[in-house]
mmCIF file of C-alpha atoms and ligand atoms in Angstrom:
data_model
loop_
_atom_site.group_PDB
_atom_site.id
_atom_site.type_symbol
_atom_site.label_atom_id
_atom_site.label_comp_id
_atom_site.label_asym_id
_atom_site.label_seq_id
_atom_site.Cartn_x
_atom_site.Cartn_y
_atom_site.Cartn_z
ATOM 1 C CA MET A 1 12.006 16.678 14.779
ATOM 2 C CA THR A 2 15.367 16.509 16.516
ATOM 3 C CA PRO A 3 18.360 15.117 14.580
ATOM 4 C CA ALA A 4 18.546 12.283 17.150
ATOM 5 C CA LEU A 5 14.910 11.261 16.505
ATOM 6 C CA GLU A 6 15.440 11.447 12.745
ATOM 7 C CA ALA A 7 18.538 9.215 12.907
ATOM 8 C CA TRP A 8 16.747 6.745 15.190
ATOM 9 C CA LEU A 9 13.662 6.598 12.917
ATOM 10 C CA ARG A 10 15.870 5.926 9.884
ATOM 11 C CA LYS A 11 17.370 2.912 11.644
ATOM 12 C CA MET A 12 14.088 1.616 13.109
ATOM 13 C CA PRO A 13 13.224 -1.800 11.567
ATOM 14 C CA LYS A 14 9.926 -1.362 9.714
ATOM 15 C CA VAL A 15 7.105 -3.364 8.106
ATOM 16 C CA GLU A 16 5.101 -1.961 5.175
ATOM 17 C CA LEU A 17 1.543 -3.227 4.584
ATOM 18 C CA HIS A 18 0.051 -0.704 2.140
ATOM 19 C CA LEU A 19 2.139 -0.153 -0.964
ATOM 20 C CA HIS A 20 0.988 -0.266 -4.589
ATOM 21 C CA LEU A 21 3.902 -1.463 -6.721
ATOM 22 C CA GLU A 22 2.608 0.631 -9.638
ATOM 23 C CA GLY A 23 2.704 3.604 -7.247
ATOM 24 C CA SER A 24 6.412 3.085 -6.615
ATOM 25 C CA LEU A 25 7.238 3.803 -10.281
ATOM 26 C CA GLU A 26 9.646 6.755 -10.082
ATOM 27 C CA PRO A 27 9.603 9.235 -12.981
ATOM 28 C CA GLU A 28 13.176 8.283 -13.962
ATOM 29 C CA LEU A 29 12.235 4.603 -14.437
ATOM 30 C CA MET A 30 8.968 5.670 -16.123
ATOM 31 C CA PHE A 31 10.960 7.567 -18.775
ATOM 32 C CA LYS A 32 13.481 4.779 -19.215
ATOM 33 C CA LEU A 33 10.741 2.174 -19.787
ATOM 34 C CA ALA A 34 8.713 4.516 -22.025
ATOM 35 C CA GLN A 35 11.733 4.933 -24.284
ATOM 36 C CA LYS A 36 12.560 1.217 -24.325
ATOM 37 C CA ASN A 37 8.960 0.186 -25.068
ATOM 38 C CA ALA A 38 8.227 3.106 -27.450
ATOM 39 C CA ILE A 39 5.316 4.341 -25.289
ATOM 40 C CA ASP A 40 4.231 7.983 -25.620
ATOM 41 C CA LEU A 41 4.130 9.975 -22.376
ATOM 42 C CA PRO A 42 2.356 13.342 -22.132
ATOM 43 C CA PHE A 43 5.506 14.799 -20.494
ATOM 44 C CA ASN A 44 8.845 15.897 -21.963
ATOM 45 C CA ASN A 45 11.022 15.352 -18.908
ATOM 46 C CA VAL A 46 11.136 14.243 -15.270
ATOM 47 C CA GLU A 47 10.597 17.815 -14.027
ATOM 48 C CA GLN A 48 7.335 18.092 -15.966
ATOM 49 C CA VAL A 49 6.160 14.789 -14.491
ATOM 50 C CA LYS A 50 6.850 15.975 -10.956
ATOM 51 C CA GLN A 51 5.006 19.241 -11.612
ATOM 52 C CA ALA A 52 1.948 17.276 -12.735
ATOM 53 C CA TYR A 53 1.742 15.561 -9.331
ATOM 54 C CA GLN A 54 -0.670 18.099 -7.788
ATOM 55 C CA PHE A 55 -3.899 16.481 -6.690
ATOM 56 C CA SER A 56 -7.069 17.786 -5.088
ATOM 57 C CA GLN A 57 -8.719 14.377 -4.686
ATOM 58 C CA LEU A 58 -8.158 10.640 -5.232
ATOM 59 C CA GLN A 59 -9.422 10.593 -8.840
ATOM 60 C CA ASP A 60 -6.876 13.267 -9.940
ATOM 61 C CA PHE A 61 -4.130 10.943 -8.776
ATOM 62 C CA LEU A 62 -5.656 7.757 -10.194
ATOM 63 C CA ASP A 63 -5.890 9.245 -13.703
ATOM 64 C CA ILE A 64 -2.164 9.985 -13.754
ATOM 65 C CA TYR A 65 -1.226 6.736 -11.958
ATOM 66 C CA TYR A 66 -2.955 4.520 -14.556
ATOM 67 C CA GLN A 67 -1.290 6.514 -17.338
ATOM 68 C CA GLY A 68 2.144 5.982 -15.752
ATOM 69 C CA ALA A 69 1.570 2.224 -15.518
ATOM 70 C CA ASN A 70 1.290 2.031 -19.335
ATOM 71 C CA VAL A 71 5.092 1.910 -19.603
ATOM 72 C CA LEU A 72 5.198 -1.525 -17.899
ATOM 73 C CA VAL A 73 5.193 -4.151 -20.648
ATOM 74 C CA THR A 74 7.634 -7.036 -20.195
ATOM 75 C CA GLU A 75 8.298 -9.427 -17.310
ATOM 76 C CA GLN A 76 11.650 -7.660 -16.841
ATOM 77 C CA ASP A 77 9.819 -4.307 -16.467
ATOM 78 C CA PHE A 78 7.734 -5.722 -13.600
ATOM 79 C CA PHE A 79 10.896 -7.190 -12.097
ATOM 80 C CA ASP A 80 12.718 -3.843 -12.339
ATOM 81 C CA LEU A 81 9.776 -1.955 -10.801
ATOM 82 C CA THR A 82 9.608 -4.350 -7.826
ATOM 83 C CA TRP A 83 13.391 -4.498 -7.404
ATOM 84 C CA ALA A 84 13.667 -0.696 -7.309
ATOM 85 C CA TYR A 85 11.072 -0.659 -4.503
ATOM 86 C CA LEU A 86 12.940 -3.364 -2.568
ATOM 87 C CA LEU A 87 16.196 -1.404 -2.812
ATOM 88 C CA GLN A 88 14.402 1.577 -1.252
ATOM 89 C CA CYS A 89 13.157 -0.752 1.487
ATOM 90 C CA LYS A 90 16.694 -1.978 2.152
ATOM 91 C CA ALA A 91 17.965 1.607 2.379
ATOM 92 C CA GLN A 92 15.189 2.483 4.853
ATOM 93 C CA ASN A 93 15.414 -0.611 7.088
ATOM 94 C CA VAL A 94 12.057 -1.993 5.942
ATOM 95 C CA ARG A 95 12.294 -5.711 6.803
ATOM 96 C CA HIS A 96 8.952 -7.140 5.681
ATOM 97 C CA VAL A 97 6.554 -5.943 2.957
ATOM 98 C CA GLU A 98 3.117 -6.951 1.683
ATOM 99 C CA PRO A 99 2.792 -5.058 -1.612
ATOM 100 C CA PHE A 100 -0.297 -4.731 -3.821
ATOM 101 C CA PHE A 101 -0.442 -5.060 -7.588
ATOM 102 C CA ASP A 102 -3.313 -4.184 -9.945
ATOM 103 C CA PRO A 103 -3.450 -6.876 -12.688
ATOM 104 C CA GLN A 104 -6.522 -5.365 -14.391
ATOM 105 C CA THR A 105 -4.555 -2.211 -15.265
ATOM 106 C CA HIS A 106 -2.211 -4.386 -17.315
ATOM 107 C CA LEU A 107 -4.646 -7.004 -18.649
ATOM 108 C CA ALA A 108 -6.667 -4.185 -20.253
ATOM 109 C CA ARG A 109 -3.556 -3.281 -22.303
ATOM 110 C CA GLY A 110 -3.041 -6.835 -23.547
ATOM 111 C CA ILE A 111 -0.336 -7.788 -21.028
ATOM 112 C CA ASN A 112 -0.589 -11.404 -19.822
ATOM 113 C CA PHE A 113 -1.266 -12.184 -16.164
ATOM 114 C CA ALA A 114 1.835 -14.422 -16.174
ATOM 115 C CA THR A 115 4.071 -11.554 -17.352
ATOM 116 C CA VAL A 116 2.977 -9.386 -14.439
ATOM 117 C CA ILE A 117 3.038 -11.921 -11.611
ATOM 118 C CA ASN A 118 6.195 -13.751 -12.682
ATOM 119 C CA GLY A 119 8.188 -10.499 -12.898
ATOM 120 C CA ILE A 120 6.993 -9.320 -9.487
ATOM 121 C CA HIS A 121 7.428 -12.725 -7.857
ATOM 122 C CA ALA A 122 11.010 -13.174 -9.137
ATOM 123 C CA ALA A 123 12.008 -9.810 -7.650
ATOM 124 C CA LEU A 124 10.346 -10.592 -4.296
ATOM 125 C CA LEU A 125 12.189 -13.923 -4.176
ATOM 126 C CA GLN A 126 15.511 -12.210 -4.907
ATOM 127 C CA GLY A 127 14.658 -9.589 -2.258
ATOM 128 C CA GLN A 128 14.249 -12.348 0.297
ATOM 129 C CA GLN A 129 17.486 -14.093 -0.722
ATOM 130 C CA GLU A 130 19.807 -11.115 -1.289
ATOM 131 C CA LEU A 131 18.330 -8.344 0.877
ATOM 132 C CA GLY A 132 16.733 -10.354 3.701
ATOM 133 C CA ILE A 133 13.363 -8.683 3.073
ATOM 134 C CA SER A 134 10.467 -11.102 3.586
ATOM 135 C CA SER A 135 7.262 -10.481 1.649
ATOM 136 C CA GLU A 136 3.714 -11.577 0.887
ATOM 137 C CA LEU A 137 1.973 -10.393 -2.293
ATOM 138 C CA ILE A 138 -1.637 -9.118 -2.474
ATOM 139 C CA MET A 139 -3.630 -8.898 -5.719
ATOM 140 C CA CYS A 140 -6.045 -5.954 -5.853
ATOM 141 C CA PHE A 141 -9.261 -5.638 -7.837
ATOM 142 C CA LEU A 142 -10.114 -2.249 -9.345
ATOM 143 C CA ARG A 143 -13.456 -1.298 -7.816
ATOM 144 C CA HIS A 144 -14.472 1.033 -10.683
ATOM 145 C CA LEU A 145 -14.627 -2.071 -12.916
ATOM 146 C CA SER A 146 -17.387 -4.700 -12.785
ATOM 147 C CA GLU A 147 -17.844 -7.693 -10.490
ATOM 148 C CA GLN A 148 -17.594 -9.853 -13.612
ATOM 149 C CA ASP A 149 -14.196 -8.379 -14.533
ATOM 150 C CA ALA A 150 -12.930 -9.012 -10.987
ATOM 151 C CA MET A 151 -14.235 -12.602 -11.086
ATOM 152 C CA ALA A 152 -12.449 -13.217 -14.413
ATOM 153 C CA THR A 153 -9.222 -11.806 -12.934
ATOM 154 C CA LEU A 154 -9.517 -14.125 -9.929
ATOM 155 C CA ALA A 155 -9.894 -17.064 -12.343
ATOM 156 C CA LEU A 156 -6.670 -15.997 -14.099
ATOM 157 C CA ALA A 157 -4.893 -15.959 -10.733
ATOM 158 C CA GLU A 158 -5.892 -19.517 -9.811
ATOM 159 C CA PRO A 159 -2.763 -21.192 -11.271
ATOM 160 C CA TYR A 160 -0.632 -18.729 -9.227
ATOM 161 C CA LEU A 161 -2.248 -19.039 -5.799
ATOM 162 C CA ASP A 162 1.091 -20.072 -4.283
ATOM 163 C CA LYS A 163 2.440 -16.612 -5.195
ATOM 164 C CA ILE A 164 -0.262 -14.501 -3.508
ATOM 165 C CA ILE A 165 -1.486 -14.486 0.087
ATOM 166 C CA GLY A 166 -4.626 -12.471 -0.433
ATOM 167 C CA VAL A 167 -6.784 -10.113 -2.416
ATOM 168 C CA GLY A 168 -7.524 -6.420 -1.948
ATOM 169 C CA LEU A 169 -9.782 -3.714 -3.363
ATOM 170 C CA ASP A 170 -8.558 -0.339 -4.609
ATOM 171 C CA SER A 171 -9.215 2.530 -7.084
ATOM 172 C CA SER A 172 -12.159 5.000 -7.010
ATOM 173 C CA GLU A 173 -13.969 4.515 -3.707
ATOM 174 C CA MET A 174 -17.009 6.808 -3.982
ATOM 175 C CA GLY A 175 -19.938 5.062 -5.671
ATOM 176 C CA HIS A 176 -18.224 1.675 -5.587
ATOM 177 C CA PRO A 177 -19.142 0.228 -2.172
ATOM 178 C CA PRO A 178 -17.486 -2.950 -0.903
ATOM 179 C CA GLU A 179 -20.649 -5.061 -1.299
ATOM 180 C CA LYS A 180 -20.240 -4.783 -5.086
ATOM 181 C CA PHE A 181 -17.494 -7.403 -4.584
ATOM 182 C CA SER A 182 -19.069 -9.641 -1.885
ATOM 183 C CA ARG A 183 -19.246 -12.670 -4.202
ATOM 184 C CA VAL A 184 -15.722 -12.180 -5.570
ATOM 185 C CA PHE A 185 -14.306 -11.957 -2.060
ATOM 186 C CA ALA A 186 -16.327 -15.028 -0.966
ATOM 187 C CA LYS A 187 -14.781 -16.965 -3.861
ATOM 188 C CA ALA A 188 -11.296 -15.708 -2.930
ATOM 189 C CA ARG A 189 -11.798 -16.868 0.662
ATOM 190 C CA GLN A 190 -12.971 -20.277 -0.607
ATOM 191 C CA LEU A 191 -9.680 -20.489 -2.496
ATOM 192 C CA GLY A 192 -7.839 -19.963 0.798
ATOM 193 C CA LEU A 193 -6.907 -16.327 0.240
ATOM 194 C CA LEU A 194 -6.952 -13.644 2.938
ATOM 195 C CA THR A 195 -8.796 -10.398 2.235
ATOM 196 C CA VAL A 196 -8.104 -6.687 2.736
ATOM 197 C CA ALA A 197 -9.827 -3.648 1.209
ATOM 198 C CA HIS A 198 -9.432 0.111 0.857
ATOM 199 C CA ALA A 199 -12.262 1.827 2.738
ATOM 200 C CA GLY A 200 -12.853 5.072 4.580
ATOM 201 C CA GLU A 201 -10.216 6.978 2.605
ATOM 202 C CA GLU A 202 -12.685 9.231 0.758
ATOM 203 C CA GLY A 203 -15.696 6.991 1.333
ATOM 204 C CA PRO A 204 -17.897 6.983 4.450
ATOM 205 C CA ALA A 205 -17.375 4.983 7.655
ATOM 206 C CA SER A 206 -20.293 2.747 6.578
ATOM 207 C CA TYR A 207 -18.016 1.298 3.856
ATOM 208 C CA ILE A 208 -15.667 0.117 6.632
ATOM 209 C CA HIS A 209 -18.537 -1.702 8.376
ATOM 210 C CA THR A 210 -19.353 -3.421 5.054
ATOM 211 C CA CYS A 211 -15.737 -4.479 4.559
ATOM 212 C CA LEU A 212 -15.829 -6.166 7.954
ATOM 213 C CA ASP A 213 -19.295 -7.715 7.590
ATOM 214 C CA ASP A 214 -19.431 -8.661 3.898
ATOM 215 C CA LEU A 215 -15.825 -8.950 2.742
ATOM 216 C CA GLN A 216 -14.554 -10.350 6.083
ATOM 217 C CA VAL A 217 -11.291 -8.446 5.769
ATOM 218 C CA SER A 218 -8.245 -9.040 7.964
ATOM 219 C CA ARG A 219 -7.164 -5.377 7.608
ATOM 220 C CA VAL A 220 -8.714 -2.141 6.371
ATOM 221 C CA ASP A 221 -6.571 -0.023 4.038
ATOM 222 C CA HIS A 222 -6.693 3.675 5.073
ATOM 223 C CA GLY A 223 -9.827 3.574 7.279
ATOM 224 C CA VAL A 224 -9.175 7.059 8.635
ATOM 225 C CA ARG A 225 -12.831 8.133 8.371
ATOM 226 C CA ALA A 226 -13.636 5.516 11.063
ATOM 227 C CA SER A 227 -13.114 8.295 13.602
ATOM 228 C CA GLU A 228 -16.460 9.805 12.480
ATOM 229 C CA ASP A 229 -18.369 6.771 13.837
ATOM 230 C CA PRO A 230 -18.019 6.008 17.588
ATOM 231 C CA ASP A 231 -19.602 2.531 17.273
ATOM 232 C CA LEU A 232 -17.149 1.611 14.526
ATOM 233 C CA MET A 233 -14.229 2.910 16.602
ATOM 234 C CA GLU A 234 -15.319 0.661 19.470
ATOM 235 C CA ARG A 235 -15.535 -2.270 17.063
ATOM 236 C CA LEU A 236 -12.039 -1.624 15.662
ATOM 237 C CA ILE A 237 -10.531 -1.205 19.123
ATOM 238 C CA THR A 238 -12.050 -4.337 20.677
ATOM 239 C CA SER A 239 -11.232 -6.523 17.657
ATOM 240 C CA ARG A 240 -7.733 -5.027 17.127
ATOM 241 C CA MET A 241 -8.666 -4.654 13.449
ATOM 242 C CA PRO A 242 -5.602 -3.101 11.776
ATOM 243 C CA LEU A 243 -5.810 0.076 9.672
ATOM 244 C CA THR A 244 -3.013 0.619 7.140
ATOM 245 C CA VAL A 245 -2.783 4.404 7.289
ATOM 246 C CA CYS A 246 -0.806 6.439 4.727
ATOM 247 C CA PRO A 247 -0.084 9.921 6.121
ATOM 248 C CA LEU A 248 1.611 11.567 3.109
ATOM 249 C CA SER A 249 -0.981 10.092 0.739
ATOM 250 C CA ASN A 250 -3.790 11.488 2.899
ATOM 251 C CA THR A 251 -2.408 15.023 2.842
ATOM 252 C CA LYS A 252 -1.470 14.899 -0.881
ATOM 253 C CA LEU A 253 -5.021 13.738 -1.753
ATOM 254 C CA LYS A 254 -6.593 16.263 0.664
ATOM 255 C CA VAL A 255 -8.199 13.690 2.932
ATOM 256 C CA PHE A 256 -6.703 15.975 5.635
ATOM 257 C CA SER A 257 -5.882 19.617 4.901
ATOM 258 C CA ASP A 258 -2.431 19.246 6.459
ATOM 259 C CA MET A 259 -0.506 16.834 8.668
ATOM 260 C CA SER A 260 -1.394 18.697 11.874
ATOM 261 C CA GLN A 261 -5.028 17.665 11.225
ATOM 262 C CA HIS A 262 -4.265 13.939 10.764
ATOM 263 C CA ASN A 263 -6.009 11.601 13.229
ATOM 264 C CA ILE A 264 -3.490 8.717 13.290
ATOM 265 C CA LEU A 265 -1.976 9.470 16.707
ATOM 266 C CA GLN A 266 -5.377 10.111 18.273
ATOM 267 C CA MET A 267 -6.535 6.729 16.998
ATOM 268 C CA LEU A 268 -3.301 5.114 18.252
ATOM 269 C CA GLU A 269 -3.856 6.548 21.730
ATOM 270 C CA GLN A 270 -7.477 5.338 21.685
ATOM 271 C CA GLY A 271 -6.249 1.768 21.082
ATOM 272 C CA VAL A 272 -6.801 1.324 17.345
ATOM 273 C CA CYS A 273 -4.199 -0.887 15.628
ATOM 274 C CA VAL A 274 -3.010 1.832 13.220
ATOM 275 C CA THR A 275 0.137 1.387 11.108
ATOM 276 C CA VAL A 276 2.241 3.722 8.925
ATOM 277 C CA ASN A 277 2.626 3.088 5.173
ATOM 278 C CA SER A 278 3.567 4.935 1.992
ATOM 279 C CA ASP A 279 0.750 3.910 -0.461
ATOM 280 C CA ASP A 280 2.227 5.344 -3.707
ATOM 281 C CA PRO A 281 5.608 6.749 -2.680
ATOM 282 C CA ALA A 282 6.696 7.900 -6.152
ATOM 283 C CA TYR A 283 3.616 10.138 -6.319
ATOM 284 C CA PHE A 284 3.190 11.335 -2.725
ATOM 285 C CA GLY A 285 6.652 12.499 -1.733
ATOM 286 C CA GLY A 286 8.252 9.628 0.067
ATOM 287 C CA TYR A 287 8.702 6.105 1.318
ATOM 288 C CA MET A 288 8.362 4.799 4.887
ATOM 289 C CA ASN A 289 10.947 7.077 6.522
ATOM 290 C CA GLU A 290 9.452 10.213 5.000
ATOM 291 C CA ASN A 291 6.034 9.189 6.338
ATOM 292 C CA PHE A 292 7.417 8.770 9.864
ATOM 293 C CA PHE A 293 9.307 12.103 9.554
ATOM 294 C CA ALA A 294 6.089 13.829 8.443
ATOM 295 C CA LEU A 295 4.350 12.572 11.602
ATOM 296 C CA ALA A 296 7.235 13.722 13.797
ATOM 297 C CA ASN A 297 7.204 17.179 12.185
ATOM 298 C CA GLY A 298 3.460 17.684 11.759
ATOM 299 C CA LEU A 299 2.034 15.865 14.788
ATOM 300 C CA GLU A 300 4.918 15.795 17.278
ATOM 301 C CA MET A 301 5.094 12.008 17.095
ATOM 302 C CA THR A 302 7.502 10.691 19.758
ATOM 303 C CA ALA A 303 9.806 7.659 19.656
ATOM 304 C CA ASP A 304 7.272 5.835 21.886
ATOM 305 C CA HIS A 305 4.529 6.471 19.326
ATOM 306 C CA ALA A 306 6.816 5.242 16.538
ATOM 307 C CA MET A 307 7.563 2.020 18.448
ATOM 308 C CA MET A 308 3.845 1.364 18.889
ATOM 309 C CA LEU A 309 3.116 2.076 15.223
ATOM 310 C CA ALA A 310 5.927 -0.269 14.129
ATOM 311 C CA ALA A 311 4.819 -2.970 16.598
ATOM 312 C CA ASN A 312 1.243 -2.696 15.288
ATOM 313 C CA ALA A 313 2.489 -3.409 11.743
ATOM 314 C CA ILE A 314 4.213 -6.587 12.998
ATOM 315 C CA GLU A 315 1.001 -7.645 14.764
ATOM 316 C CA ALA A 316 -1.050 -6.904 11.604
ATOM 317 C CA CYS A 317 1.192 -8.559 9.025
ATOM 318 C CA PHE A 318 0.589 -11.942 7.375
ATOM 319 C CA ALA A 319 4.072 -13.354 8.061
ATOM 320 C CA SER A 320 4.538 -16.647 9.939
ATOM 321 C CA GLY A 321 4.614 -16.614 13.727
ATOM 322 C CA LYS A 322 8.352 -17.297 13.590
ATOM 323 C CA ARG A 323 9.030 -14.341 11.296
ATOM 324 C CA LYS A 324 6.826 -12.079 13.432
ATOM 325 C CA SER A 325 8.899 -13.006 16.508
ATOM 326 C CA GLN A 326 12.127 -12.164 14.648
ATOM 327 C CA LEU A 327 10.707 -8.834 13.535
ATOM 328 C CA LEU A 328 9.503 -7.976 17.042
ATOM 329 C CA LEU A 329 12.853 -8.881 18.604
ATOM 330 C CA GLY A 330 14.608 -6.588 16.118
ATOM 331 C CA LEU A 331 12.219 -3.751 16.956
ATOM 332 C CA LEU A 332 12.596 -4.211 20.735
ATOM 333 C CA LYS A 333 16.416 -4.136 20.418
ATOM 334 C CA HIS A 334 16.122 -0.891 18.475
ATOM 335 C CA GLY A 335 13.807 0.478 21.189
ATOM 336 C CA ALA A 336 16.604 0.117 23.739
ATOM 337 C CA ALA A 337 18.509 2.864 21.864
ATOM 338 C CA MET A 338 15.558 5.276 21.917
ATOM 339 C CA PRO A 339 16.522 8.980 21.921
HETATM 340 N N1 LIG B 1 -4.599 2.835 -5.955
HETATM 341 C C1 LIG B 1 -3.372 3.271 -5.675
HETATM 342 N N2 LIG B 1 -3.395 4.067 -4.605
HETATM 343 C C2 LIG B 1 -4.673 4.142 -4.180
HETATM 344 C C3 LIG B 1 -5.346 4.807 -3.119
HETATM 345 N N3 LIG B 1 -4.707 5.583 -2.244
HETATM 346 N N4 LIG B 1 -6.684 4.653 -3.018
HETATM 347 C C4 LIG B 1 -7.346 3.888 -3.885
HETATM 348 N N5 LIG B 1 -6.761 3.247 -4.893
HETATM 349 C C5 LIG B 1 -5.430 3.363 -5.028
HETATM 350 ZN ZN1 LIG B 2 -3.719 2.421 -1.440
#
């Protein structure tokens, strides 16, 4: 990557559509909260934590990610977590975000739903007012838990529907196909919520078909294994179904052996609405800019590619038409200064 491309990518206005707030918990904040809340961590210092972040598959990461989330206890903790992420967004010219949160991770530890959502929501509101970052919040169900548990979580969310735009599906993909949650997603849609779901990260392309058919998703999170199924590719291309791709996550979790093997630019050139996202930046080595840099270094991504990827995220986001126009105008102005 040339220094000119790097500087231009840093300044490019960006939209992030696949970010787990619990995955933005940096080791420094993890230690601070562990101390404050008297929570035991199996690490002695930040260096040890970073050394433990070596994964050979999704489950290796999830085990450590759920353990890290144990330090989040009070409403202020959830505020601080979200605010720290928004400050990173500000520093990286991310203008609109649609983060995920995993309430079941916290409910299982006796934390109230209100504690979690009120802390996150207050930070998102302040982010809009003080940083100019617009946002929409998405509540994810953990797919390794039961349909009944997800249904009970949706019931808890009902008094807070004004604070979330949709529901998603995350955690261990293999053995937990989307149809396990068909009824939960139908109920969410009845409540007026949009739907998204992780699929085709480790799981087969058939899971992506089921997300479209059964869960009626507006976006597929990851979706990179779609390239194994030509009929599915055709379906994604003709419908402009967005995929929220996470390049650094995919290489850290060995979905691709290294960045030169990643299929995001091939899919972009074939007409798929692919976008760039960071997934769990505190665990995978970087936020939005680092993901774009990794594509420039590993796949020879050009400024034209980057413009298309950023424009796709604006097309795919759940912001109002007015906000989408503002975001697109900002991106087009930036495009005029392309290196
Ligand atoms: N939860 C947090 N990050 C995830 C990922 N990449 N896949 C599935 N569940 C997740
Ligand atoms: Zn994810």
